[in-house]
Tab-separated table of C-alpha atoms and ligand atoms in Angstrom:
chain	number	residue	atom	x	y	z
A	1	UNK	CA	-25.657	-0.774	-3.505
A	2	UNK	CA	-24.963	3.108	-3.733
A	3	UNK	CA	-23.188	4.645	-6.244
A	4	UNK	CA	-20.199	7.228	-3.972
A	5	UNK	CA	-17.625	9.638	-4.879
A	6	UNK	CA	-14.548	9.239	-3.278
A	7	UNK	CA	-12.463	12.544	-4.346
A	8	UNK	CA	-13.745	12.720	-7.633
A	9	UNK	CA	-13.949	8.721	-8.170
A	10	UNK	CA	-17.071	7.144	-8.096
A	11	UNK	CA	-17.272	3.189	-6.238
A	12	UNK	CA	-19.827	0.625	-5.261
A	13	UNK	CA	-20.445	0.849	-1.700
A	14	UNK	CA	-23.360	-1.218	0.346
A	15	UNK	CA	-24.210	0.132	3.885
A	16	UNK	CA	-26.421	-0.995	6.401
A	17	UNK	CA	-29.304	1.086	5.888
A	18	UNK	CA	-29.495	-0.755	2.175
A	19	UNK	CA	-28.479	-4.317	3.368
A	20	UNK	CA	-30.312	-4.135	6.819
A	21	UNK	CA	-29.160	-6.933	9.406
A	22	UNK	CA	-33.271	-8.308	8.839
A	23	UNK	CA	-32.028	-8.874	5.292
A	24	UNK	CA	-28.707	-10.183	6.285
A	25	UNK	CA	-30.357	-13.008	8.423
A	26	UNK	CA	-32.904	-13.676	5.893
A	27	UNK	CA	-30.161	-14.858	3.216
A	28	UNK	CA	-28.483	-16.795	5.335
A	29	UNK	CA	-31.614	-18.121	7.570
A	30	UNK	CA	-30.630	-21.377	6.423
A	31	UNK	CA	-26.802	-21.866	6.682
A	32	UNK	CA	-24.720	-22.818	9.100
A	33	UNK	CA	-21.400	-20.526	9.571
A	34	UNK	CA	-18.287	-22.792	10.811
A	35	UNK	CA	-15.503	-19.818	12.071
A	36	UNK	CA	-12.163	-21.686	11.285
A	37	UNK	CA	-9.720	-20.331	13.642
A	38	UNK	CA	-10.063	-18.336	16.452
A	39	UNK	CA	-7.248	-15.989	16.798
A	40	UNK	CA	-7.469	-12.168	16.074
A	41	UNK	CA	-10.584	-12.346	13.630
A	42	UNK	CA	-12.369	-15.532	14.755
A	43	UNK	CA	-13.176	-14.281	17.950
A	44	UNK	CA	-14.592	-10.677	16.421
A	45	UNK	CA	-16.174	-12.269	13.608
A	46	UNK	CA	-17.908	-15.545	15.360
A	47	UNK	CA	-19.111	-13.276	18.180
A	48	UNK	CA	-20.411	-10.483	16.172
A	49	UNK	CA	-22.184	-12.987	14.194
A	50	UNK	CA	-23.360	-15.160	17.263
A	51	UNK	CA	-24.781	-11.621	18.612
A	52	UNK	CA	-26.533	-10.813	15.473
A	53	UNK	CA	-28.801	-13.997	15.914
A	54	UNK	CA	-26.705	-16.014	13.054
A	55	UNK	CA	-26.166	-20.135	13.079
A	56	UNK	CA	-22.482	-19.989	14.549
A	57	UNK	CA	-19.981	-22.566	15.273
A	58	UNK	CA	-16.205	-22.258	14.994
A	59	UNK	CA	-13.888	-24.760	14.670
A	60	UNK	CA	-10.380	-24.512	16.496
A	61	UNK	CA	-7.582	-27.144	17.395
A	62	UNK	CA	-7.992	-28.712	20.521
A	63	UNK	CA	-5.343	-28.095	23.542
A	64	UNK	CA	-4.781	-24.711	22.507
A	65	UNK	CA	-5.009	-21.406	24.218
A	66	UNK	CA	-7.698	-20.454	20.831
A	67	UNK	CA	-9.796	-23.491	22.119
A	68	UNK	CA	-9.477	-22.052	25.755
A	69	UNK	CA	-10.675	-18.592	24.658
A	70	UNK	CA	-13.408	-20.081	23.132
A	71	UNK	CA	-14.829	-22.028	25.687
A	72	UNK	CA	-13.708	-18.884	27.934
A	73	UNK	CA	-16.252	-16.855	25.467
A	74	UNK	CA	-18.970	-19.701	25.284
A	75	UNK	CA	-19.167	-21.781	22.431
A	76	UNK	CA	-19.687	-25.307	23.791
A	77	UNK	CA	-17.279	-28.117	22.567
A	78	UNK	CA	-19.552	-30.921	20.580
A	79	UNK	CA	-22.180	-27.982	20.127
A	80	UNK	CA	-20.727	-25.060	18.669
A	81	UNK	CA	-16.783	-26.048	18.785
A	82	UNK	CA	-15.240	-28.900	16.941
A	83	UNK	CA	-12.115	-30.029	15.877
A	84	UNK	CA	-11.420	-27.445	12.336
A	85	UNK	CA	-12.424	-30.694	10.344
A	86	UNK	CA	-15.112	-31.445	11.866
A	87	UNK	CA	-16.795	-27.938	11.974
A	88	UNK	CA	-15.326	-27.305	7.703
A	89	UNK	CA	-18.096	-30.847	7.186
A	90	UNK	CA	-20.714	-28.842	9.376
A	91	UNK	CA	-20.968	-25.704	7.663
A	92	UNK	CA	-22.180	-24.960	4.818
A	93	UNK	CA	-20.336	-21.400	4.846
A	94	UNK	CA	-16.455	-22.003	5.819
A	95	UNK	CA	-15.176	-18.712	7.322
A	96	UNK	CA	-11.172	-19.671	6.681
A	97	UNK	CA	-9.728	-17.460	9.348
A	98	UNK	CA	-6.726	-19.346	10.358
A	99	UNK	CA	-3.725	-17.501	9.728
A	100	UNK	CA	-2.340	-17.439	6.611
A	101	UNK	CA	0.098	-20.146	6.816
A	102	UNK	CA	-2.219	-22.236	8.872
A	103	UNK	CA	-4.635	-21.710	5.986
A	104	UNK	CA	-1.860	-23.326	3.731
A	105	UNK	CA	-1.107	-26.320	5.966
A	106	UNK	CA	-5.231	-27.154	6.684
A	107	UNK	CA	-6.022	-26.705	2.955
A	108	UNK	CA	-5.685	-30.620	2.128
A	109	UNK	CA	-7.536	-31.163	4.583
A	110	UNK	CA	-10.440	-28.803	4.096
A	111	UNK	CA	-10.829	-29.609	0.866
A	112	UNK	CA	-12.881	-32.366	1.406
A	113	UNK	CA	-15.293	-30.677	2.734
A	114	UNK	CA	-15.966	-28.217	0.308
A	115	UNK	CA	-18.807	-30.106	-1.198
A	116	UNK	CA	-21.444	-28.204	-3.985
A	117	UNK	CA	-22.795	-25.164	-2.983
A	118	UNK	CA	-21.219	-24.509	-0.169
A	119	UNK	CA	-19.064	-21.159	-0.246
A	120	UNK	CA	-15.572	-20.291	0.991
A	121	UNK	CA	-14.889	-17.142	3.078
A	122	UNK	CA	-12.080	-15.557	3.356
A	123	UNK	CA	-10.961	-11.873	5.053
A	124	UNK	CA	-7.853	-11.972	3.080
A	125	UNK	CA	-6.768	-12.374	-0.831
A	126	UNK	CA	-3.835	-13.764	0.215
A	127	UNK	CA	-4.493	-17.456	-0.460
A	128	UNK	CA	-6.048	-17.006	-3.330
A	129	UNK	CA	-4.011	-14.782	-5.188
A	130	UNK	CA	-0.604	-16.337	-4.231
A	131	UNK	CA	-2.253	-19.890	-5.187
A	132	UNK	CA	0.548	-20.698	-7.098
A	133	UNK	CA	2.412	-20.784	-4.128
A	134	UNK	CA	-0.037	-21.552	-1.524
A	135	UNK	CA	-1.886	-24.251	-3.533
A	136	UNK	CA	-5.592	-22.980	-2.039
A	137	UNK	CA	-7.670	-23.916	-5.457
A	138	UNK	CA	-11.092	-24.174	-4.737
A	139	UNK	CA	-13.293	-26.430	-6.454
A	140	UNK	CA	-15.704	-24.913	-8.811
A	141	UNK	CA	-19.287	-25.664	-7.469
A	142	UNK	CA	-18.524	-23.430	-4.325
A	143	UNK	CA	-18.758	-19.508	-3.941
A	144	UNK	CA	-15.750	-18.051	-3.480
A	145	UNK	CA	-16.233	-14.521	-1.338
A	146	UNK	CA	-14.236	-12.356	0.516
A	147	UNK	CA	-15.218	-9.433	3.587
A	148	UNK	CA	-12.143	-7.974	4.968
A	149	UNK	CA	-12.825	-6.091	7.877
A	150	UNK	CA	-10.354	-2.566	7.653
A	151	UNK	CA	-8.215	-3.200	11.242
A	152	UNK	CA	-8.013	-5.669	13.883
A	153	UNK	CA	-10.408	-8.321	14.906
A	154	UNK	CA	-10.586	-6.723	18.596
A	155	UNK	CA	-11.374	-3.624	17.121
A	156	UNK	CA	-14.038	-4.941	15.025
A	157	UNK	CA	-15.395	-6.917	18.153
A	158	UNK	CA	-15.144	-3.490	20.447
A	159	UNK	CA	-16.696	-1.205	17.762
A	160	UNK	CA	-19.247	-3.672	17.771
A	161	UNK	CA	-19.835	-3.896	21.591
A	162	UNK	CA	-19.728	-0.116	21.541
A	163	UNK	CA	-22.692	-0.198	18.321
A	164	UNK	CA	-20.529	1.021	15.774
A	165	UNK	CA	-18.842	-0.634	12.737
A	166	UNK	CA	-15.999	-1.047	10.973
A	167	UNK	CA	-15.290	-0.694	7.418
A	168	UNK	CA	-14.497	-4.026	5.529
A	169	UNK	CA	-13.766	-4.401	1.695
A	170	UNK	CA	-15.601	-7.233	-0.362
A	171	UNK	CA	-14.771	-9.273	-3.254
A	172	UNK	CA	-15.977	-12.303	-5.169
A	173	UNK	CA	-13.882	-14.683	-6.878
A	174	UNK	CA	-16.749	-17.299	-7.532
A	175	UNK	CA	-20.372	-17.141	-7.980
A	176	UNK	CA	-21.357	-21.017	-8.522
A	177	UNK	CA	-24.060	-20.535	-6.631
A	178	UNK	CA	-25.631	-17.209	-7.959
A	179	UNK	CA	-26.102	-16.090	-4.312
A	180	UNK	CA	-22.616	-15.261	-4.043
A	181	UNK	CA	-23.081	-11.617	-3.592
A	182	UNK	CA	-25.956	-11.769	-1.114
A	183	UNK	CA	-23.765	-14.332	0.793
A	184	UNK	CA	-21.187	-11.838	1.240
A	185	UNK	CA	-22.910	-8.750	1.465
A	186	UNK	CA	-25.272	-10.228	4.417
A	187	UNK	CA	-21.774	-12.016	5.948
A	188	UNK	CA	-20.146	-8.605	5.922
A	189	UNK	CA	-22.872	-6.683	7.665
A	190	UNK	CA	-23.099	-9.920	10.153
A	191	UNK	CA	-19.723	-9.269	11.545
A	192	UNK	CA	-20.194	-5.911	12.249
A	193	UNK	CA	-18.723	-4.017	9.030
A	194	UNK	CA	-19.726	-0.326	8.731
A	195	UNK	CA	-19.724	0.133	5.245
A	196	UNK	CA	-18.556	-2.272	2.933
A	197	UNK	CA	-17.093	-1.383	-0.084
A	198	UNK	CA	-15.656	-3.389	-3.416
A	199	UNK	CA	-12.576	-4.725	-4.709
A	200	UNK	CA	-11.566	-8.472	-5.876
A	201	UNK	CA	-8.958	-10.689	-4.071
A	202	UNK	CA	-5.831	-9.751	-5.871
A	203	UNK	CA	-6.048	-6.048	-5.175
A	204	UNK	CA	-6.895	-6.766	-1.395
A	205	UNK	CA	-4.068	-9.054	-0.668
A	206	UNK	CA	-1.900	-5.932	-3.036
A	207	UNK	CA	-3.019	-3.005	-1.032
A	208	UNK	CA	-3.087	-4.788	2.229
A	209	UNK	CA	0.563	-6.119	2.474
A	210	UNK	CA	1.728	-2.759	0.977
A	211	UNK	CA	-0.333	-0.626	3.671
A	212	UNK	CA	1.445	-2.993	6.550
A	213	UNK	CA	4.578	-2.928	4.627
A	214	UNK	CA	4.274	1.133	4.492
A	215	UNK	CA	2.765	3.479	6.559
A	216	UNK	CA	0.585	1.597	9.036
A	217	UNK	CA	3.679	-0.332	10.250
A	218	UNK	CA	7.066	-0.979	8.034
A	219	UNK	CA	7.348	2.778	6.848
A	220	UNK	CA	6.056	4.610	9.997
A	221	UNK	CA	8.481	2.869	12.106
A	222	UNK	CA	11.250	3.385	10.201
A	223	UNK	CA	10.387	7.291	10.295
A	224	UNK	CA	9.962	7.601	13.564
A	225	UNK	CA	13.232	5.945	14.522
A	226	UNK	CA	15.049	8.117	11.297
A	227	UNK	CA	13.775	11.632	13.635
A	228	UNK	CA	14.373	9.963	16.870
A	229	UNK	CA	18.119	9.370	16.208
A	230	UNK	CA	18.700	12.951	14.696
A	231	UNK	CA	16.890	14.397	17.700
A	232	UNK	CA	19.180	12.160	20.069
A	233	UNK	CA	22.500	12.442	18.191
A	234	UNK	CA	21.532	16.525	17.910
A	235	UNK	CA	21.481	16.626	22.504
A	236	UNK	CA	17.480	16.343	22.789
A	237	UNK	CA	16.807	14.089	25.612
A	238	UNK	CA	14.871	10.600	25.042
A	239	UNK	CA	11.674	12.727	26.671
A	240	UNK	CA	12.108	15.685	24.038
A	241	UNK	CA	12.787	13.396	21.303
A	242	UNK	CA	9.644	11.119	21.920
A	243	UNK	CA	7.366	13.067	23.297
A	244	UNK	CA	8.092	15.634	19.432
A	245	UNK	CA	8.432	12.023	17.061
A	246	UNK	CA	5.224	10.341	18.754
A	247	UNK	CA	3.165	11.411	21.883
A	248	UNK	CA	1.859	14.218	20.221
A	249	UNK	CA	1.196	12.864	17.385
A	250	UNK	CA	-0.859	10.035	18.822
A	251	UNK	CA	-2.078	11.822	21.664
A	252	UNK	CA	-3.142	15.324	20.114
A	253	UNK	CA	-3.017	15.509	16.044
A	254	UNK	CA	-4.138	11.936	14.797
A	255	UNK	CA	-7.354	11.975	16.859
A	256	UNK	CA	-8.199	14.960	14.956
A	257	UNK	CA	-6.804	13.683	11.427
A	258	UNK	CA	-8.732	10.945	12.176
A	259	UNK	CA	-11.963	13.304	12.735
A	260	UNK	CA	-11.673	15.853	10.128
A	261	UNK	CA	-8.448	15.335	7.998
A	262	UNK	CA	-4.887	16.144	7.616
A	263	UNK	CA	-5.930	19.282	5.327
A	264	UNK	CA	-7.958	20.728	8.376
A	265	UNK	CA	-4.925	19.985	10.647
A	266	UNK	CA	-2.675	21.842	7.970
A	267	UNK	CA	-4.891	24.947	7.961
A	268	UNK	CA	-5.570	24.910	11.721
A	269	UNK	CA	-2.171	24.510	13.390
A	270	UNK	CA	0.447	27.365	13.629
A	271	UNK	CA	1.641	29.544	11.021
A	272	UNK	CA	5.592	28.028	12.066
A	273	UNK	CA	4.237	24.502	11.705
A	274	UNK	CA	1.956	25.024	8.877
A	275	UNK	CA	4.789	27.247	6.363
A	276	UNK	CA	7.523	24.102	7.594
A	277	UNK	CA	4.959	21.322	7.006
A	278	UNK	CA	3.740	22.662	3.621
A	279	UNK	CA	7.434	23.037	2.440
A	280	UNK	CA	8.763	19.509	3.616
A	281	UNK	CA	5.843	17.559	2.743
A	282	UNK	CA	7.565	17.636	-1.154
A	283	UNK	CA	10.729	16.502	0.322
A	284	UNK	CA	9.448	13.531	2.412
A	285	UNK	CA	7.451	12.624	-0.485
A	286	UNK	CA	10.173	12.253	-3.215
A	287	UNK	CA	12.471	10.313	-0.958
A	288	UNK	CA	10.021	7.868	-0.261
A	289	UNK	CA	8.008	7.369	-3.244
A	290	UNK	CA	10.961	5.217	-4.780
A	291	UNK	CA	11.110	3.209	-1.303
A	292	UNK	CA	7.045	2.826	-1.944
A	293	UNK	CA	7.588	1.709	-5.721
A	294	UNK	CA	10.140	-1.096	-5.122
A	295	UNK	CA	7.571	-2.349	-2.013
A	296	UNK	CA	4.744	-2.581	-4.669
A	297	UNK	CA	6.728	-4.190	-6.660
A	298	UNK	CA	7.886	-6.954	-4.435
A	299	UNK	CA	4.253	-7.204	-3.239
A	300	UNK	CA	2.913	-7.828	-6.850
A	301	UNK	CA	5.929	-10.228	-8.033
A	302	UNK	CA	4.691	-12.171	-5.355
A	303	UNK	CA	8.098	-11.870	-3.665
A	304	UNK	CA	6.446	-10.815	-0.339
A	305	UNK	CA	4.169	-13.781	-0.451
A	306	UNK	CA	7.323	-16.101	-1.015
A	307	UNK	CA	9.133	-14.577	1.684
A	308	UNK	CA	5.861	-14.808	4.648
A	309	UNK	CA	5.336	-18.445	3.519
A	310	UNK	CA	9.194	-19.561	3.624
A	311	UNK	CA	9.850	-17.977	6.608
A	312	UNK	CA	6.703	-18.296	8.736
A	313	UNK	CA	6.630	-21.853	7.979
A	314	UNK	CA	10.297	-22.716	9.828
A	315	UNK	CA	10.358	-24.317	12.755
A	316	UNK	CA	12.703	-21.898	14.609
A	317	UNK	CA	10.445	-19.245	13.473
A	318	UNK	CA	8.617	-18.211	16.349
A	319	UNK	CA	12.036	-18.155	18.563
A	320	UNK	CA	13.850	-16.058	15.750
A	321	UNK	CA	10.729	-13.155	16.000
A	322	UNK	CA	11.174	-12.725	19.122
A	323	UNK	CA	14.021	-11.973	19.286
A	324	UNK	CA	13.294	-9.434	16.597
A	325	UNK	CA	10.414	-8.291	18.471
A	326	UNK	CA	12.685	-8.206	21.505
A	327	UNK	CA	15.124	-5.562	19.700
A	328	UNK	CA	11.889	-3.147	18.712
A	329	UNK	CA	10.685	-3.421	22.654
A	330	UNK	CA	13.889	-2.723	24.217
A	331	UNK	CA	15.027	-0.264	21.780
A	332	UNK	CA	15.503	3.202	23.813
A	333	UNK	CA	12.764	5.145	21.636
A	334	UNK	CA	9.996	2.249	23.269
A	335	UNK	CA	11.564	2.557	26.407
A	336	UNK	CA	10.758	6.047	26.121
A	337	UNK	CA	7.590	5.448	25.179
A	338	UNK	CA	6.652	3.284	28.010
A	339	UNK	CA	8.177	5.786	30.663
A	340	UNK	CA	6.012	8.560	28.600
A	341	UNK	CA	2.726	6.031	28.745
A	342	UNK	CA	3.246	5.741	32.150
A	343	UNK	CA	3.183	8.969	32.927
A	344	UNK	CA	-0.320	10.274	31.136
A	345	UNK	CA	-2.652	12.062	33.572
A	346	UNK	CA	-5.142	9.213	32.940
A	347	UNK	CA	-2.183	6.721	34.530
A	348	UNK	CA	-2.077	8.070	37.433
A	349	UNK	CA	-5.192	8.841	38.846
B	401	LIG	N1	-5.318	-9.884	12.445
B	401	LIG	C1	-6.331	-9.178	11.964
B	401	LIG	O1	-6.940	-8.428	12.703
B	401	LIG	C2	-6.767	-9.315	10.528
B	401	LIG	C3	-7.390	-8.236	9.904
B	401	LIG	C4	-7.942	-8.417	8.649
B	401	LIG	C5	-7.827	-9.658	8.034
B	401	LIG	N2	-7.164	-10.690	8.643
B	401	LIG	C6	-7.101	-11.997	7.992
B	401	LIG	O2	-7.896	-12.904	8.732
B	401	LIG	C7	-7.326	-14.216	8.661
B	401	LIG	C8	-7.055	-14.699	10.067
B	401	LIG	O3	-6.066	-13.878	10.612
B	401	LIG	P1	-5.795	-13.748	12.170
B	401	LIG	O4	-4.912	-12.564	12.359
B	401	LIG	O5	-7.046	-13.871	12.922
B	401	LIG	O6	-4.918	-15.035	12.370
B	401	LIG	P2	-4.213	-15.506	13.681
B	401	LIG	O7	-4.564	-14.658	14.845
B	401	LIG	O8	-2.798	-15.693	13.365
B	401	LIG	O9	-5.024	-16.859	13.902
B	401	LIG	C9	-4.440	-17.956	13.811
B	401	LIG	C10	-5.496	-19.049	13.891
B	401	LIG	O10	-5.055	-20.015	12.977
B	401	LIG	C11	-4.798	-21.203	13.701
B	401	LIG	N3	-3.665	-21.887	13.071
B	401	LIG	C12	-2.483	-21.352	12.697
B	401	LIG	N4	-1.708	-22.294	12.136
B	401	LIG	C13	-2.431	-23.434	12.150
B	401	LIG	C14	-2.199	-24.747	11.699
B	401	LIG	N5	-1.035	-25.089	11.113
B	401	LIG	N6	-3.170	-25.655	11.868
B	401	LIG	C15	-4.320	-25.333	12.453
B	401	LIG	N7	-4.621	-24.102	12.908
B	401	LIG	C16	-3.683	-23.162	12.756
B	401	LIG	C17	-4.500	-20.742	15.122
B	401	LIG	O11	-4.680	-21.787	16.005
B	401	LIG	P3	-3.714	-21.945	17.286
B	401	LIG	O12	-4.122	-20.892	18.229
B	401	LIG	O13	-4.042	-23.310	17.704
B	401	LIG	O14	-2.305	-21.770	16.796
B	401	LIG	C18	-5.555	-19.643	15.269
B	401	LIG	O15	-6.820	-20.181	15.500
B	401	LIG	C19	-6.064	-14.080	7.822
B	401	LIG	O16	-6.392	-14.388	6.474
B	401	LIG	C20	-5.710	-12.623	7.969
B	401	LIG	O17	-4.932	-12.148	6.905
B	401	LIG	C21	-6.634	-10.530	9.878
């Protein structure tokens, strides 16, 4: 583990050159890791694993598109696929990567299986943390350990393909084994993390459902739209109005805040955009700290949990999100942005 300073603060960090994938397979030579679930981080996970030389299986409900996608991506039913029962009494690692609310509904059931020693996996704190609600309490003789991978399952399986990583956080809630942490650790560089770094289950599950609340989805929508509608209500076409709230910034200035940082952008863009973006940064700041307080809030009440679980767990549910989904898609600033997709150089070659 390495000792880094992020901006002045200094955190525990483990990266593959210190945990090398030889040392990953010799901790868990022995186990057998059943994937529960293959949706968006089953599939990454299991097959990043399976390609590392690990003892895979996953374990999916039958008669589903997931099970087809696995056999589609070769695990074998009654050899490395089961029924999710069948492969949580297989392995002695359970990866719990249904979703969320799946996780609640299965728990009963997986349970059983959780038998001394074993440990529990988990790429969110969500479960845990929320437990009053979700009723996920693990029995005592079992590690409890957590590698979140820092983006999407596909990413973390294309990264992968491509030999790169992704960055994942880790946690441990129980260590009944004593190998709880070299569980993890060699888990997390198994799947394909880049560096891993620490934190425990509660402030995952915090920092996670406020970053998709905020700005990697909730807040960045809502300030897109906010400049779309002045632009549009001010004469600017839909063209003008997208192409200035979110082609560029996709296309030209994230790949290089992404590379080398919004203070490089700041110092290498024009002298209009820089004196305007170092003036209004205060302004958009102030007006949405309070918006960013109140979400924090309603994250750590638990209010956010309450909310996912009640409403992902009605039966009209999926109908009623599309429809919501259906809004966002047909909305004319995505229509724009389809029309402007369409038309990149790379489109239409
Ligand atoms: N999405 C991401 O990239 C991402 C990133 C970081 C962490 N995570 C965490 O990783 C975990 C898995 O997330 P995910 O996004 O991969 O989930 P997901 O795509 O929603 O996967 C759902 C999986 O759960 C199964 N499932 C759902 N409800 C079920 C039920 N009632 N009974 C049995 N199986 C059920 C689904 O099976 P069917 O196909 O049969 O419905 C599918 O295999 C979560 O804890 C999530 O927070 C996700």
């Amino acid at each position: 583990m390495s000792q880094i300073n992020f901006g002045g603060v200094v955190e525990n960090v483990v990266t593959r050159e210190e945990f090398p994938l030889e040392k990953a397979r010799e901790v868990l030579k022995k186990e057998t890791i059943a994937i529960l679930g293959y949706g968006v981080q089953g599939p990454g996970q299991s097959l990043n694993l399976r390609d590392n030389g690990f003892n895979v299986i996953v374990g999916q409900r039958k008669g589903t598109q997931s099970w087809d996608k696995a056999i589609e991506d070769g695990w074998v039913e009654g050899k490395t696929l089961f029924e999710i029962e069948e492969a949580a009494k297989r392995g002695t690692i359970v990866q719990y990567l249904l979703s969320d609310a799946g996780q609640i509904a299965m728990w009963p059931r997986i349970l059983p299986h959780l038998t001394a020693g074993k440990a529990l996996y988990f790429s969110h704190g969500f479960g845990i943390t929320f437990n009053e609600q979700t009723h996920i309490l693990p029995p005592k003789d079992v590690d409890v350990i957590l590698v979140a991978p820092k983006g999407s399952g596909t990413s973390l399986r294309r990264l992968f393909v491509a030999g790169k990583g992704l960055n994942s956080s880790y946690a441990i809630y129980q260590d009944a084994t004593g190998k709880a942490f070299d569980r993890c650790i060699a888990l997390g560089i198994g799947v394909g993390s880049g560096y891993l770094f620490e934190t425990d289950f509660k402030r995952e599950v915090y920092s996670d459902l406020t970053g998709e609340r905020g700005t990697l989805m909730g807040c960045i929508q809502g300030v897109f739209q906010a400049q779309y509608d002045v632009l549009r209500q001010n004469g600017h076409s839909p063209s003008e109005a997208f192409n200035e709230t979110i082609e560029e910034l996709t296309q030209s200035l994230m790949p290089l805040v992404a590379e080398k940082g919004m203070d490089w952008m700041y110092a290498n863009c024009s002298t209009t955009a820089q004196r305007g973006a170092l003036d209004w940064r205060h302004k958009f700041y102030a007006a949405t700290l309070p918006v960013f307080e109140e979400l924090y809030k309603s994250v750590a009440s638990g209010e956010e949990a309450r909310r996912t679980i009640e409403t992902c767990s009605k039966l009209d549910y999926r109908a009623k999100l599309n429809t919501e989904l259906a809004e966002l898609r047909n909305s004319e600033m995505w229509q724009a942005g389809a029309a402007a997709r369409a038309l990149r150089p790379e489109n239409n070659e």
